[in-house]
Amino acid sequence: MESEQRKLVSAVIIDDDPGILSVIEDALSEESLLISTVADPSKALEVIANKRPQIAIVDVKMPGMDGMELMTRIHELDPIIDVILITGYYSTESAVEAIKRGATDYLTKPISVERLREVIRKQVQIRDLRRQTMQLQSELLDAFNFEGMIGQSPSMLDVFSRVRRIAPHYRTVLVTGQTGTGKELIARALHKLSPVAAGPFVVSNCAAIVETLFESELFGHVRGAFTGATQDKMGHFEYANGGTIFLDEIGEMPLAMQSKLLRVLQNHQIQRVGSPLTRQIDVRVVAATNRDLRALVADRVFREDLYYRLSMVEIELPRLLDRKEDLPLLQRFFVAKFAKQYNRQIKGITRRAQDLMASYHWPGNVRELENVIGNACMMTQATFIDVHDLPSYLRSSRQSELVRSHEDMISLEEVKRRHILSILQQVNGDKARAAEILGMGRATLYNFLSTMKPESLADRKMRN
C-alpha cells in the first residue's frame, strides 16, 4: 500500500547540466517516483504546468534564470510544490534567503546520494501525512462543530460542555472574553439549546445605544413620554418575551440604567417610559463583555449587586492564542465557508501560509482570522491561499521572518542548524555577534558552519 502511494508522487529535476540530471535521476530511481528532467530552465514552467509534480529539485546557478527566481515563479504557478534547491556555491546568507522565500530544503554540492534520498523520502512521508491530515480534518469538522463554533482544544471542549449543561436551566448568564472570541455565538447556542428555543432571540448592543435613549430602547415608551415620542414603542425586553435577550457590551451600560436593569432581573417586570403600568415578562438574559467587570465594580462604574446577579453563571472564552491547536480546523472551516460563498474553487491553504498564520498572535481572535481568510478567498487567483494572499501586516510580523518547514519530522541536528541560520539572519551575518547570542565560541560556530557542507563527494559530476 505504501509503495502504491509513493508511486503517485512525481518529481521534476531542473539543471542545465545533463550529466547532473542523469546522476540525480539515477540516485532517485529506487524511490518509487515519477521523474521528469528539464535541462532548459525557460521550459521548466511549461513542464510543471503540464505534469503538476509534487516535488521540484532546482539548481540555483543556471543561465537565463537562476534557481531563486525560478522557485518564485514555480510557487506562483503552483504554491504547494515542494522546491528543493541545490547549489555548489554555499553561503549562509543564500541558505537563509532560500528558506525565507519558500524552499523546502537547501542542499549543497557535492551532496551524497544517501542525503538526497533521505530528503526525498522525508518529503514523500510528509506529503502522505498531509493527505491523511486533510482527510482527518474534514471528519473532525463535523465532530467538533458545536452550533457553528469550531474547537477541539480542551478549553473549547470545556466551554461546549458548560453550554450544554447550562442551557436547559439558566435565567441569566455572563459571557466574558476578548473581542472576536465568539460571545454572541455562545449566546445563540444557549438560546437554541434552551426550552425557549422557539421564542425570539433579541440582540441589544449596549455600546451602540445613546445614553438618553437607553431606557426607551430596552423597556419601550408610550406616546407623549418625551419630545418625538409620537406613538407607543415596544422595547427590546418586550420583543424578547418568551425567548432570550443578548445584552452585548454590558460593561458600557450607564450606571443609572444598571439599577433599572437589576430591578427587571429581580422582578421580571418592565415599565415603559411615561407609563405607570408594569408588564410581566418571561425573558432569559445573556450578558457579554470584553471588560473586567470586577475592576469596573472597584472603580464604582458598575454596580456590585448587578455584577453578582449576572455572574451567577459565567462562561469565559479563551483567546485564539490560547487555543492554537484549533487553528487548522478553523482555517479549513472558513476556507470552505468562503469558497462556497464566493463560488470559488479554493481547496485549502499552503503550508507556508499555515506556518505564517501559526506564528501570528491574532489579537482580533477568531473574528480576525475569519476576516483574513475571507479576504484571501475573495482576492486569490489560485486554488490554494498562499503567503502573498495574506495581509501585509501579518507577513511582516517578526515571528514570521523565517518560515519553518516540517517541524514534526526533523532531527535535533536540523533544528540546531535552522536556529543558527535564524540567528545569523537576525544579526545580518555577523558571526561574532551570533556566536555571543548562541553561547558558543566563534571558532565553534565557524567549525559548525563548515560541517553544514558535506565534505565527502558522492559524485564529482554533481558539482557545478
PDB file of N, CA and C in Angstrom, residues 5 8 150 187 215 227 347 353 374 390 423 442:
ATOM      1  N   GLN A   5       1.178   4.384  -2.826  1.00  0.00           N
ATOM      2  CA  GLN A   5       1.041   5.795  -2.515  1.00  0.00           C
ATOM      3  C   GLN A   5       2.250   6.577  -3.001  1.00  0.00           C
ATOM      4  N   LEU A   8       2.475   7.629  -6.651  1.00  0.00           N
ATOM      5  CA  LEU A   8       1.653   8.765  -7.023  1.00  0.00           C
ATOM      6  C   LEU A   8       2.428  10.076  -6.920  1.00  0.00           C
ATOM      7  N   ILE A 150     -16.235  26.092  16.103  1.00  0.00           N
ATOM      8  CA  ILE A 150     -15.282  25.023  15.825  1.00  0.00           C
ATOM      9  C   ILE A 150     -14.239  24.976  16.927  1.00  0.00           C
ATOM     10  N   ALA A 187     -24.102  32.919  23.071  1.00  0.00           N
ATOM     11  CA  ALA A 187     -25.453  33.336  23.448  1.00  0.00           C
ATOM     12  C   ALA A 187     -26.500  32.643  22.574  1.00  0.00           C
ATOM     13  N   GLU A 215     -33.212  53.738  28.330  1.00  0.00           N
ATOM     14  CA  GLU A 215     -34.403  53.173  28.959  1.00  0.00           C
ATOM     15  C   GLU A 215     -35.492  52.907  27.934  1.00  0.00           C
ATOM     16  N   THR A 227     -40.330  64.409  23.957  1.00  0.00           N
ATOM     17  CA  THR A 227     -40.387  65.028  22.633  1.00  0.00           C
ATOM     18  C   THR A 227     -39.975  64.027  21.558  1.00  0.00           C
ATOM     19  N   LYS A 347      -9.140  25.081  -2.516  1.00  0.00           N
ATOM     20  CA  LYS A 347      -9.012  23.782  -1.845  1.00  0.00           C
ATOM     21  C   LYS A 347      -8.412  23.876  -0.448  1.00  0.00           C
ATOM     22  N   ALA A 353       1.801  29.402   4.168  1.00  0.00           N
ATOM     23  CA  ALA A 353       0.814  30.328   4.723  1.00  0.00           C
ATOM     24  C   ALA A 353       0.316  29.845   6.081  1.00  0.00           C
ATOM     25  N   GLY A 374     -11.454  35.285   4.709  1.00  0.00           N
ATOM     26  CA  GLY A 374     -12.492  35.760   3.803  1.00  0.00           C
ATOM     27  C   GLY A 374     -11.932  36.664   2.724  1.00  0.00           C
ATOM     28  N   LEU A 390      -2.134  36.914   2.021  1.00  0.00           N
ATOM     29  CA  LEU A 390      -2.400  37.341   3.392  1.00  0.00           C
ATOM     30  C   LEU A 390      -2.062  38.818   3.568  1.00  0.00           C
ATOM     31  N   ILE A 423      19.489  32.960  13.707  1.00  0.00           N
ATOM     32  CA  ILE A 423      20.246  33.953  14.477  1.00  0.00           C
ATOM     33  C   ILE A 423      21.171  34.749  13.556  1.00  0.00           C
ATOM     34  N   ARG A 442      33.517  31.596  18.888  1.00  0.00           N
ATOM     35  CA  ARG A 442      33.492  31.914  17.467  1.00  0.00           C
ATOM     36  C   ARG A 442      34.065  30.774  16.634  1.00  0.00           C
TER      37      ARG A 442
END
